[in-house]
Short mmCIF file of C-alpha atoms and ligand atoms in Angstrom, two decimals:
data_model
loop_
_atom_site.label_atom_id
_atom_site.label_comp_id
_atom_site.label_asym_id
_atom_site.label_seq_id
_atom_site.Cartn_x
_atom_site.Cartn_y
_atom_site.Cartn_z
CA UNK A 1 -38.93 132.47 180.13
CA UNK A 2 -35.29 133.14 179.24
CA UNK A 3 -33.35 130.10 178.23
CA UNK A 4 -29.81 131.08 177.29
CA UNK A 5 -27.16 128.60 178.36
CA UNK A 6 -24.69 130.55 180.43
CA UNK A 7 -23.00 129.96 183.69
CA UNK A 8 -21.19 133.29 183.74
CA UNK A 9 -24.05 135.30 185.32
CA UNK A 10 -24.42 134.50 189.00
CA UNK A 11 -27.85 132.96 189.39
CA UNK A 12 -29.68 131.40 192.29
CA UNK A 13 -30.39 127.69 192.55
CA UNK A 14 -34.10 126.87 192.18
CA UNK A 15 -36.20 126.77 195.37
CA UNK A 16 -35.76 123.55 197.29
CA UNK A 17 -38.04 121.48 199.48
CA UNK A 18 -36.78 121.53 203.08
CA UNK A 19 -35.34 118.15 204.04
CA UNK A 20 -33.21 116.42 206.66
CA UNK A 21 -29.48 117.05 207.16
CA UNK A 22 -27.46 114.73 204.83
CA UNK A 23 -30.53 112.79 203.70
CA UNK A 24 -32.27 115.80 202.16
CA UNK A 25 -35.59 114.67 200.64
CA UNK A 26 -34.64 110.98 200.66
CA UNK A 27 -37.38 109.70 202.99
CA UNK A 28 -40.30 109.89 200.51
CA UNK A 29 -38.11 108.16 197.89
CA UNK A 30 -37.27 105.30 200.29
CA UNK A 31 -40.86 104.92 201.47
CA UNK A 32 -42.34 104.67 197.99
CA UNK A 33 -40.23 101.92 196.35
CA UNK A 34 -40.62 103.90 193.14
CA UNK A 35 -41.10 107.57 192.41
CA UNK A 36 -42.87 109.47 195.22
CA UNK A 37 -45.14 111.23 192.74
CA UNK A 38 -47.53 112.73 195.32
CA UNK A 39 -44.59 114.30 197.14
CA UNK A 40 -43.20 115.60 193.84
CA UNK A 41 -46.59 116.97 192.76
CA UNK A 42 -46.98 118.75 196.09
CA UNK A 43 -43.43 120.13 195.81
CA UNK A 44 -44.21 121.64 192.39
CA UNK A 45 -47.53 123.06 193.61
CA UNK A 46 -45.87 124.66 196.61
CA UNK A 47 -42.43 125.72 195.35
CA UNK A 48 -42.95 126.45 191.66
CA UNK A 49 -42.19 125.29 188.14
CA UNK A 50 -38.58 124.42 188.82
CA UNK A 51 -37.79 122.78 192.15
CA UNK A 52 -34.57 121.35 193.52
CA UNK A 53 -34.71 118.03 195.36
CA UNK A 54 -31.79 116.59 197.30
CA UNK A 55 -31.68 112.84 197.71
CA UNK A 56 -28.59 111.98 199.72
CA UNK A 57 -25.71 113.40 197.67
CA UNK A 58 -27.73 113.59 194.45
CA UNK A 59 -29.55 116.63 193.10
CA UNK A 60 -32.73 116.36 191.03
CA UNK A 61 -34.52 119.25 189.37
CA UNK A 62 -38.23 118.88 188.92
CA UNK A 63 -39.55 120.59 185.82
CA UNK A 64 -43.22 121.44 185.91
CA UNK A 65 -43.97 124.04 183.24
CA UNK A 66 -44.61 123.39 179.51
CA UNK A 67 -42.17 126.20 178.49
CA UNK A 68 -39.38 124.59 180.51
CA UNK A 69 -40.26 121.18 179.05
CA UNK A 70 -39.90 122.72 175.61
CA UNK A 71 -36.43 123.97 176.59
CA UNK A 72 -35.25 120.64 177.97
CA UNK A 73 -36.75 118.19 175.47
CA UNK A 74 -36.82 120.27 172.31
CA UNK A 75 -34.58 123.33 172.22
CA UNK A 76 -31.56 122.45 174.33
CA UNK A 77 -31.11 118.76 173.71
CA UNK A 78 -27.32 118.94 174.01
CA UNK A 79 -27.50 120.56 177.44
CA UNK A 80 -29.99 117.94 178.67
CA UNK A 81 -28.84 114.62 177.28
CA UNK A 82 -29.59 110.96 177.94
CA UNK A 83 -26.23 109.63 179.05
CA UNK A 84 -24.08 111.26 181.67
CA UNK A 85 -20.36 111.25 180.98
CA UNK A 86 -20.06 110.44 184.68
CA UNK A 87 -22.03 107.16 184.45
CA UNK A 88 -19.71 104.35 185.57
CA UNK A 89 -21.55 101.54 183.82
CA UNK A 90 -24.93 101.02 182.22
CA UNK A 91 -27.77 100.19 184.58
CA UNK A 92 -31.41 99.19 184.23
CA UNK A 93 -32.47 98.31 180.67
CA UNK A 94 -29.33 99.92 179.23
CA UNK A 95 -27.46 96.85 180.54
CA UNK A 96 -29.26 94.78 177.94
CA UNK A 97 -29.82 97.25 175.13
CA UNK A 98 -26.28 98.65 174.88
CA UNK A 99 -25.98 101.70 172.68
CA UNK A 100 -29.38 101.91 171.00
CA UNK A 101 -31.96 104.41 169.82
CA UNK A 102 -33.44 104.53 173.33
CA UNK A 103 -30.28 104.70 175.41
CA UNK A 104 -27.68 106.55 173.32
CA UNK A 105 -26.60 110.14 173.84
CA UNK A 106 -27.71 112.60 171.17
CA UNK A 107 -24.60 112.28 169.06
CA UNK A 108 -24.82 108.49 168.78
CA UNK A 109 -28.62 108.56 168.67
CA UNK A 110 -29.11 110.81 165.63
CA UNK A 111 -28.02 108.35 162.90
CA UNK A 112 -29.88 105.49 164.61
CA UNK A 113 -33.15 107.43 164.68
CA UNK A 114 -32.70 108.39 161.03
CA UNK A 115 -32.37 104.76 160.03
CA UNK A 116 -35.14 103.37 162.22
CA UNK A 117 -37.75 106.14 161.81
CA UNK A 118 -38.88 104.99 158.31
CA UNK A 119 -39.46 101.46 159.63
CA UNK A 120 -42.01 102.80 162.11
CA UNK A 121 -43.79 104.75 159.38
CA UNK A 122 -47.56 104.31 159.37
CA UNK A 123 -47.42 102.34 156.09
CA UNK A 124 -45.52 99.55 157.89
CA UNK A 125 -47.39 99.92 161.13
CA UNK A 126 -50.81 99.68 159.48
CA UNK A 127 -49.97 96.21 158.21
CA UNK A 128 -49.85 95.03 161.85
CA UNK A 129 -53.52 95.82 162.59
CA UNK A 130 -54.65 92.36 161.66
CA UNK A 131 -52.02 90.69 163.89
CA UNK A 132 -53.11 92.88 166.79
CA UNK A 133 -56.77 91.93 166.31
CA UNK A 134 -55.90 88.23 166.04
CA UNK A 135 -54.08 88.31 169.37
CA UNK A 136 -56.93 90.28 170.97
CA UNK A 137 -59.17 87.43 169.81
CA UNK A 138 -56.76 84.82 171.21
CA UNK A 139 -56.77 86.59 174.58
CA UNK A 140 -60.56 86.78 174.83
CA UNK A 141 -60.83 83.12 173.80
CA UNK A 142 -59.07 82.33 177.12
CA UNK A 143 -61.66 84.25 179.15
CA UNK A 144 -64.93 82.90 180.55
CA UNK A 145 -68.06 84.60 181.81
CA UNK A 146 -67.77 85.09 185.60
CA UNK A 147 -64.03 84.35 185.75
CA UNK A 148 -61.75 86.43 187.97
CA UNK A 149 -58.41 87.28 186.35
CA UNK A 150 -55.49 89.57 187.01
CA UNK A 151 -55.94 91.92 184.06
CA UNK A 152 -52.44 93.34 184.44
CA UNK A 153 -51.02 89.87 183.80
CA UNK A 154 -53.32 89.41 180.78
CA UNK A 155 -52.43 92.81 179.31
CA UNK A 156 -48.71 92.01 179.67
CA UNK A 157 -49.34 88.67 177.97
CA UNK A 158 -51.29 89.95 174.98
CA UNK A 159 -48.86 92.81 174.33
CA UNK A 160 -45.84 90.50 174.49
CA UNK A 161 -47.53 88.19 171.94
CA UNK A 162 -48.03 91.16 169.65
CA UNK A 163 -44.57 92.68 170.02
CA UNK A 164 -42.83 89.31 169.52
CA UNK A 165 -44.85 88.65 166.36
CA UNK A 166 -44.41 92.13 164.87
CA UNK A 167 -40.73 92.50 165.81
CA UNK A 168 -39.43 88.95 165.35
CA UNK A 169 -42.22 87.18 163.51
CA UNK A 170 -42.33 84.64 166.30
CA UNK A 171 -45.13 83.24 168.39
CA UNK A 172 -43.71 83.49 171.91
CA UNK A 173 -45.68 80.45 172.92
CA UNK A 174 -43.17 78.61 170.69
CA UNK A 175 -40.22 80.57 172.10
CA UNK A 176 -40.93 80.48 175.85
CA UNK A 177 -37.32 81.37 176.69
CA UNK A 178 -37.85 84.83 175.11
CA UNK A 179 -40.64 85.61 177.54
CA UNK A 180 -38.71 84.16 180.50
CA UNK A 181 -35.54 86.06 179.75
CA UNK A 182 -37.48 89.29 179.12
CA UNK A 183 -39.01 88.96 182.58
CA UNK A 184 -35.58 88.32 184.13
CA UNK A 185 -34.20 91.44 182.40
CA UNK A 186 -37.11 93.58 183.62
CA UNK A 187 -36.58 92.31 187.18
CA UNK A 188 -32.87 93.23 187.09
CA UNK A 189 -33.69 96.66 185.62
CA UNK A 190 -36.19 97.32 188.41
CA UNK A 191 -33.69 96.21 191.11
CA UNK A 192 -31.09 98.54 189.62
CA UNK A 193 -33.48 101.43 190.00
CA UNK A 194 -35.11 100.59 193.30
CA UNK A 195 -32.19 99.12 195.24
CA UNK A 196 -29.09 100.80 193.88
CA UNK A 197 -25.97 99.29 195.43
CA UNK A 198 -22.35 100.46 195.50
CA UNK A 199 -20.40 98.92 192.57
CA UNK A 200 -18.56 96.57 194.97
CA UNK A 201 -21.83 94.91 195.98
CA UNK A 202 -23.46 94.35 192.60
CA UNK A 203 -21.49 91.25 191.51
CA UNK A 204 -24.43 88.87 191.92
CA UNK A 205 -26.74 91.10 189.92
CA UNK A 206 -24.05 91.77 187.31
CA UNK A 207 -23.43 88.04 186.82
CA UNK A 208 -27.15 87.38 186.37
CA UNK A 209 -27.36 90.29 183.91
CA UNK A 210 -24.48 88.84 181.89
CA UNK A 211 -26.28 85.50 181.65
CA UNK A 212 -29.51 87.21 180.58
CA UNK A 213 -27.60 89.25 178.01
CA UNK A 214 -25.98 86.14 176.56
CA UNK A 215 -29.38 84.44 176.16
CA UNK A 216 -30.90 87.55 174.56
CA UNK A 217 -28.00 87.80 172.09
CA UNK A 218 -28.34 84.14 171.31
CA UNK A 219 -32.08 84.39 170.61
CA UNK A 220 -31.65 87.38 168.31
CA UNK A 221 -28.74 85.72 166.50
CA UNK A 222 -30.88 82.63 165.94
CA UNK A 223 -33.72 84.73 164.50
CA UNK A 224 -31.24 86.60 162.31
CA UNK A 225 -29.64 83.37 161.05
CA UNK A 226 -33.11 82.03 160.13
CA UNK A 227 -33.75 85.22 158.15
CA UNK A 228 -30.38 84.92 156.45
CA UNK A 229 -31.22 81.37 155.39
CA UNK A 230 -34.64 82.40 154.13
CA UNK A 231 -33.20 85.28 152.12
CA UNK A 232 -35.45 87.79 153.90
CA UNK A 233 -38.06 87.47 151.21
CA UNK A 234 -41.62 87.72 152.42
CA UNK A 235 -41.14 88.84 156.03
CA UNK A 236 -42.77 92.05 157.21
CA UNK A 237 -41.57 92.04 160.80
CA UNK A 238 -39.25 94.71 162.13
CA UNK A 239 -36.27 92.37 162.30
CA UNK A 240 -36.51 91.77 158.54
CA UNK A 241 -36.76 95.53 157.93
CA UNK A 242 -33.80 96.27 160.22
CA UNK A 243 -31.69 93.63 158.48
CA UNK A 244 -32.53 95.18 155.12
CA UNK A 245 -31.55 98.67 156.33
CA UNK A 246 -28.45 100.13 154.69
CA UNK A 247 -26.32 103.02 155.92
CA UNK A 248 -25.43 106.06 153.80
CA UNK A 249 -22.70 104.06 152.02
CA UNK A 250 -25.13 101.29 151.14
CA UNK A 251 -23.63 98.91 153.73
CA UNK A 252 -25.78 96.63 155.93
CA UNK A 253 -25.91 97.57 159.59
CA UNK A 254 -23.70 95.71 162.06
CA UNK A 255 -25.15 92.71 163.93
CA UNK A 256 -24.73 94.72 167.13
CA UNK A 257 -26.84 97.59 165.75
CA UNK A 258 -29.58 95.14 164.75
CA UNK A 259 -29.43 93.28 168.07
CA UNK A 260 -29.49 96.38 170.28
CA UNK A 261 -32.28 98.06 168.39
CA UNK A 262 -34.57 95.10 167.85
CA UNK A 263 -34.31 94.34 171.57
CA UNK A 264 -34.99 98.01 172.33
CA UNK A 265 -38.18 98.00 170.28
CA UNK A 266 -39.17 94.72 171.91
CA UNK A 267 -38.64 96.01 175.47
CA UNK A 268 -39.93 99.56 174.94
CA UNK A 269 -42.87 98.27 172.96
CA UNK A 270 -44.93 96.08 175.28
CA UNK A 271 -44.91 96.98 178.97
CA UNK A 272 -45.84 100.60 178.24
CA UNK A 273 -48.90 99.63 176.21
CA UNK A 274 -49.81 96.84 178.66
CA UNK A 275 -49.86 99.31 181.53
CA UNK A 276 -51.92 101.83 179.55
CA UNK A 277 -54.55 99.16 178.87
CA UNK A 278 -54.47 98.01 182.49
CA UNK A 279 -55.16 101.54 183.72
CA UNK A 280 -57.88 102.00 181.08
CA UNK A 281 -59.74 98.97 182.49
CA UNK A 282 -59.30 100.36 185.99
CA UNK A 283 -60.75 103.78 185.06
CA UNK A 284 -63.63 102.20 183.15
CA UNK A 285 -64.61 100.33 186.31
CA UNK A 286 -64.42 103.55 188.35
CA UNK A 287 -66.43 105.54 185.77
CA UNK A 288 -69.52 103.56 184.73
CA UNK A 289 -70.89 106.40 182.56
CA UNK A 290 -67.68 106.36 180.50
CA UNK A 291 -67.87 102.55 180.21
CA UNK A 292 -71.50 102.85 179.00
CA UNK A 293 -70.49 105.37 176.34
CA UNK A 294 -67.64 103.13 175.23
CA UNK A 295 -69.96 100.12 175.03
CA UNK A 296 -72.39 102.13 172.91
CA UNK A 297 -69.62 102.93 170.43
CA UNK A 298 -68.08 99.47 170.15
CA UNK A 299 -71.51 97.79 169.95
CA UNK A 300 -72.57 100.08 167.10
CA UNK A 301 -69.32 99.71 165.16
CA UNK A 302 -68.25 96.14 165.91
CA UNK A 303 -71.15 94.24 167.46
CA UNK A 304 -68.67 91.66 168.78
CA UNK A 305 -66.65 91.14 165.58
CA UNK A 306 -62.94 91.93 165.48
CA UNK A 307 -61.91 95.49 164.57
CA UNK A 308 -60.07 96.15 161.31
CA UNK A 309 -57.87 99.05 160.35
CA UNK A 310 -60.81 100.70 158.59
CA UNK A 311 -62.88 100.62 161.78
CA UNK A 312 -60.42 102.75 163.75
CA UNK A 313 -61.61 106.18 162.56
CA UNK A 314 -65.11 105.10 163.58
CA UNK A 315 -64.00 104.39 167.16
CA UNK A 316 -63.11 107.93 168.32
CA UNK A 317 -64.44 107.51 171.85
CA UNK A 318 -62.23 104.42 172.33
CA UNK A 319 -59.22 106.57 171.36
CA UNK A 320 -60.39 109.33 173.73
CA UNK A 321 -60.58 106.84 176.62
CA UNK A 322 -56.98 105.80 175.88
CA UNK A 323 -55.78 109.41 175.73
CA UNK A 324 -57.50 110.27 178.98
CA UNK A 325 -56.03 107.15 180.60
CA UNK A 326 -52.55 108.27 179.56
CA UNK A 327 -53.26 111.71 180.99
CA UNK A 328 -54.41 110.42 184.37
CA UNK A 329 -51.79 107.70 184.70
CA UNK A 330 -49.05 108.23 182.11
CA UNK A 331 -47.13 104.98 182.22
CA UNK A 332 -43.89 106.92 181.89
CA UNK A 333 -44.41 109.20 184.88
CA UNK A 334 -41.02 110.86 184.68
CA UNK A 335 -38.64 111.45 181.77
CA UNK A 336 -35.10 111.95 183.10
CA UNK A 337 -32.30 113.91 181.46
CA UNK A 338 -28.76 114.57 182.64
CA UNK A 339 -27.75 118.19 183.12
CA UNK A 340 -24.51 117.92 181.16
CA UNK A 341 -22.78 121.06 182.49
CA UNK A 342 -23.50 123.94 184.84
CA UNK A 343 -26.21 125.88 183.05
CA UNK A 344 -29.22 128.17 183.32
CA UNK A 345 -32.87 127.26 183.04
CA UNK A 346 -35.89 129.46 183.71
CA UNK A 347 -33.64 132.10 185.31
CA UNK A 348 -32.05 129.63 187.75
CA UNK A 349 -28.65 127.99 187.95
CA UNK A 350 -28.56 124.19 187.47
CA UNK A 351 -25.57 122.09 188.52
CA UNK A 352 -23.83 119.95 185.88
CA UNK A 353 -23.97 116.20 186.65
CA UNK A 354 -27.41 116.42 188.24
CA UNK A 355 -30.64 115.01 186.80
CA UNK A 356 -33.63 116.94 185.46
CA UNK A 357 -37.01 115.24 185.79
CA UNK A 358 -39.63 116.20 183.23
CA UNK A 359 -42.78 114.75 184.70
CA UNK A 360 -45.72 114.00 182.40
CA UNK A 361 -47.67 113.01 185.53
CA UNK A 362 -47.25 116.40 187.21
CA UNK A 363 -47.96 118.33 184.01
CA UNK A 364 -51.06 116.18 183.36
CA UNK A 365 -52.45 117.00 186.81
CA UNK A 366 -51.77 120.72 186.86
CA UNK A 367 -55.01 122.69 187.38
CA UNK A 368 -53.58 125.53 185.26
CA UNK A 369 -53.96 123.35 182.16
CA UNK A 370 -56.68 120.89 183.20
CA UNK A 371 -59.93 121.62 184.97
CA UNK A 372 -60.63 119.07 187.74
CA UNK A 373 -57.38 117.27 186.86
CA UNK A 374 -58.13 114.22 189.00
CA UNK A 375 -61.42 113.52 187.22
CA UNK A 376 -61.51 110.98 184.40
CA UNK A 377 -63.13 112.74 181.46
CA UNK A 378 -62.39 111.48 177.92
CA UNK A 379 -64.19 114.46 176.35
CA UNK A 380 -61.07 116.53 177.03
CA UNK A 381 -59.77 114.77 173.92
CA UNK A 382 -62.80 115.30 171.68
CA UNK A 383 -62.14 116.84 168.26
CA UNK A 384 -63.58 120.07 169.63
CA UNK A 385 -61.60 120.24 172.90
CA UNK A 386 -58.26 118.67 172.02
CA UNK A 387 -56.89 121.68 170.08
CA UNK A 388 -57.18 123.76 173.28
CA UNK A 389 -54.69 121.63 175.21
CA UNK A 390 -51.51 123.70 175.67
CA UNK A 391 -48.45 122.31 173.93
CA UNK A 392 -46.22 120.23 176.24
CA UNK A 393 -48.91 120.12 178.94
CA UNK A 394 -49.73 116.63 177.60
CA UNK A 395 -46.77 114.39 176.82
CA UNK A 396 -47.43 110.68 177.45
CA UNK A 397 -44.97 109.89 174.63
CA UNK A 398 -42.41 112.55 175.58
CA UNK A 399 -41.61 115.34 173.15
CA UNK A 400 -39.06 116.84 170.81
CA UNK A 401 -36.73 114.82 168.60
CA UNK A 402 -36.72 111.88 171.03
CA UNK A 403 -40.48 111.56 171.17
CA UNK A 404 -41.58 107.91 171.34
CA UNK A 405 -40.95 106.28 167.98
CA UNK A 406 -43.67 103.72 168.69
CA UNK A 407 -46.50 106.18 169.41
CA UNK A 408 -48.59 105.30 166.32
CA UNK A 409 -47.99 101.60 166.88
CA UNK A 410 -49.03 101.93 170.54
CA UNK A 411 -52.16 103.98 169.89
CA UNK A 412 -53.34 101.63 167.16
CA UNK A 413 -52.66 98.59 169.34
CA UNK A 414 -54.40 100.08 172.37
CA UNK A 415 -57.44 101.06 170.30
CA UNK A 416 -57.76 97.61 168.70
CA UNK A 417 -57.31 95.76 171.98
CA UNK A 418 -59.58 97.97 174.07
CA UNK A 419 -62.34 97.96 171.43
CA UNK A 420 -62.22 94.14 171.22
CA UNK A 421 -62.18 93.63 174.98
CA UNK A 422 -64.93 96.18 175.71
CA UNK A 423 -67.18 94.83 172.98
CA UNK A 424 -66.97 91.30 174.37
CA UNK A 425 -66.61 91.74 178.15
CA UNK A 426 -67.31 94.06 181.06
CA UNK A 427 -64.63 94.23 183.77
CA UNK A 428 -65.36 94.81 187.48
CA UNK A 429 -62.66 95.32 190.07
CA UNK A 430 -62.95 92.72 192.83
CA UNK A 431 -64.52 94.36 195.89
CA UNK A 432 -62.05 95.38 198.57
CA UNK A 433 -59.10 95.56 196.16
CA UNK A 434 -56.73 98.42 196.90
CA UNK A 435 -55.09 99.40 193.64
CA UNK A 436 -51.76 101.05 194.28
CA UNK A 437 -49.72 102.46 191.39
CA UNK A 438 -46.01 101.78 191.59
CA UNK A 439 -43.98 104.14 189.44
CA UNK A 440 -40.69 102.65 188.32
CA UNK A 441 -39.57 102.58 184.66
CA UNK A 442 -43.28 102.42 183.92
CA UNK A 443 -46.30 102.63 186.21
CA UNK A 444 -48.12 99.43 187.05
CA UNK A 445 -50.55 98.38 189.79
CA UNK A 446 -48.39 97.07 192.63
CA UNK A 447 -50.64 94.15 193.49
CA UNK A 448 -52.09 93.57 190.03
CA UNK A 449 -55.65 94.26 188.88
CA UNK A 450 -58.00 91.41 189.84
CA UNK A 451 -61.26 91.82 187.92
CA UNK A 452 -64.40 89.78 187.37
CA UNK A 453 -65.32 89.30 183.73
CA UNK A 454 -68.91 89.47 182.53
CA UNK A 455 -69.53 88.36 178.95
CA UNK A 456 -71.39 91.02 176.90
CA UNK A 457 -71.91 89.23 173.57
C1 HEM B 501 -48.56 103.51 175.43
C2 HEM B 501 -47.40 103.07 175.04
C3 HEM B 501 -46.11 103.84 175.09
C4 HEM B 501 -45.75 104.90 175.89
C5 HEM B 501 -46.58 105.59 176.96
C6 HEM B 501 -44.40 105.26 175.53
C7 HEM B 501 -43.69 106.32 176.10
C8 HEM B 501 -42.45 106.74 175.67
C9 HEM B 501 -41.78 107.93 176.15
C10 HEM B 501 -42.31 108.88 177.21
C11 HEM B 501 -40.60 108.04 175.47
C12 HEM B 501 -39.58 109.16 175.59
C13 HEM B 501 -38.49 108.79 176.55
C14 HEM B 501 -37.46 109.92 176.66
O1 HEM B 501 -37.55 110.96 176.02
O2 HEM B 501 -36.52 109.72 177.45
C15 HEM B 501 -40.51 106.89 174.58
C16 HEM B 501 -39.44 106.63 173.75
C17 HEM B 501 -39.35 105.51 172.97
N1 HEM B 501 -40.31 104.55 172.77
FE1 HEM B 501 -42.15 104.54 173.56
N2 HEM B 501 -43.96 104.42 174.55
C18 HEM B 501 -44.97 103.54 174.24
C19 HEM B 501 -44.94 102.55 173.29
C20 HEM B 501 -43.86 102.23 172.50
C21 HEM B 501 -43.84 101.21 171.49
C22 HEM B 501 -45.03 100.34 171.11
C23 HEM B 501 -42.56 101.19 170.97
C24 HEM B 501 -41.98 100.32 169.89
C25 HEM B 501 -42.64 99.49 169.13
C26 HEM B 501 -41.80 102.21 171.65
C27 HEM B 501 -40.47 102.50 171.42
C28 HEM B 501 -39.81 103.60 171.91
C29 HEM B 501 -38.44 103.95 171.54
C30 HEM B 501 -37.51 103.16 170.62
C31 HEM B 501 -38.15 105.15 172.20
C32 HEM B 501 -36.85 105.96 172.13
C33 HEM B 501 -36.99 106.98 171.02
C34 HEM B 501 -35.76 107.86 170.84
O3 HEM B 501 -35.06 108.17 171.80
O4 HEM B 501 -35.53 108.24 169.68
N3 HEM B 501 -42.63 102.83 172.57
N4 HEM B 501 -41.65 106.13 174.72
#
């Protein structure tokens, strides 16, 4: 596919899905409360690898081919950036994270990534394995044989324990306001995305967001002051590492840089993993043969004891179950980018100011790259099969320079937690439960995941 950025040649707009006058394709978006992924998947199947959607006055381009993903996320990062110059004010999580590694445009992002990347290096990450296993143990110690629990709630809980400990060195059970304020921030972010209001009507939400922001700043400042007083000596959490970071001139980073980025890692680093684990438990219930294979592996390697870092290479099937979960239900279903100026992509004209959607979900369910894409089959990720997966047909962590910085952290955490849980318990969805994915910033089960627990060891 040709990919030169030029608006001088007269090109056609990509094919569009017929819609209603004025509203365009808005109805499926309104009906779904989140992203109408089935509608989008159908649109790509019917109209091609680049499809134009009109939602009211807004234009979205759906990108559904690995070559085009490569263009948008890897090759032409300045044409497809994170922040639109037209954005009036930050919304969703950007309200709370300010200018950070996750939210910044490419120019502001580059130095931040350079500074933070070494902190997420596997040498640091590996030291967290023990913490992850300890919290997996704490979670299972709250479970009883025969109990019915909402596993989505439990997965959110255990991952917030882990992220708070590894980022701030704090046990959230001793800092309940951190958990409360994080939930309030998530709720505001979701309202921003699902019930966008004209600026004149958002005062109530804005006021609440300001309060939440003040509390978040206060908590981080308190943690930073404690570090200052302790001289940063024996701490291994990310906050300590960020505070020790020096820029090219050897100067410490500003408090704002530390605040925005530690909060970013905190927010980006738990809900995503929690949802991945939630969906893994769901698929294990739906696929008893896969659950049996997983049990065989964890029983042979762990026999009920907690996993260590050294066990992880001996738990390949556990990792395959996680990879296949992220293929079937990638918790980030859509990765948006602003089309910065009128440009060309895949031989079509794209309008500046619109939004391009790279959709891991659609790519992960495309029969051109995956046989029986709706079947749950972890062997797709076996050592033998994985090398055959086309590049950019699988992107649960995104791709290119802005690929998830926490991918090793997340995979290690998911493997440790799933291995511990599966070795100790079996999980059965309560009969009659309709599990409905809701795809907002991340994809979670709309009504939770009530499961009955059966003790295995
Ligand atoms: C299964 C778990 C996770 C999934 C599926 C996931 C997914 C993603 C995706 C798709 C992106 C790219 C977004 C884009 O290009 O617009 C991303 C970026 C990011 N993720 Fe993750 N993530 C996970 C876990 C984590 C964890 C544990 C952390 C931190 C400890 C983290 C921190 C970040 C950050 C900071 C970015 C922005 C990177 C940049 O722009 O340079 N994520 N994640």
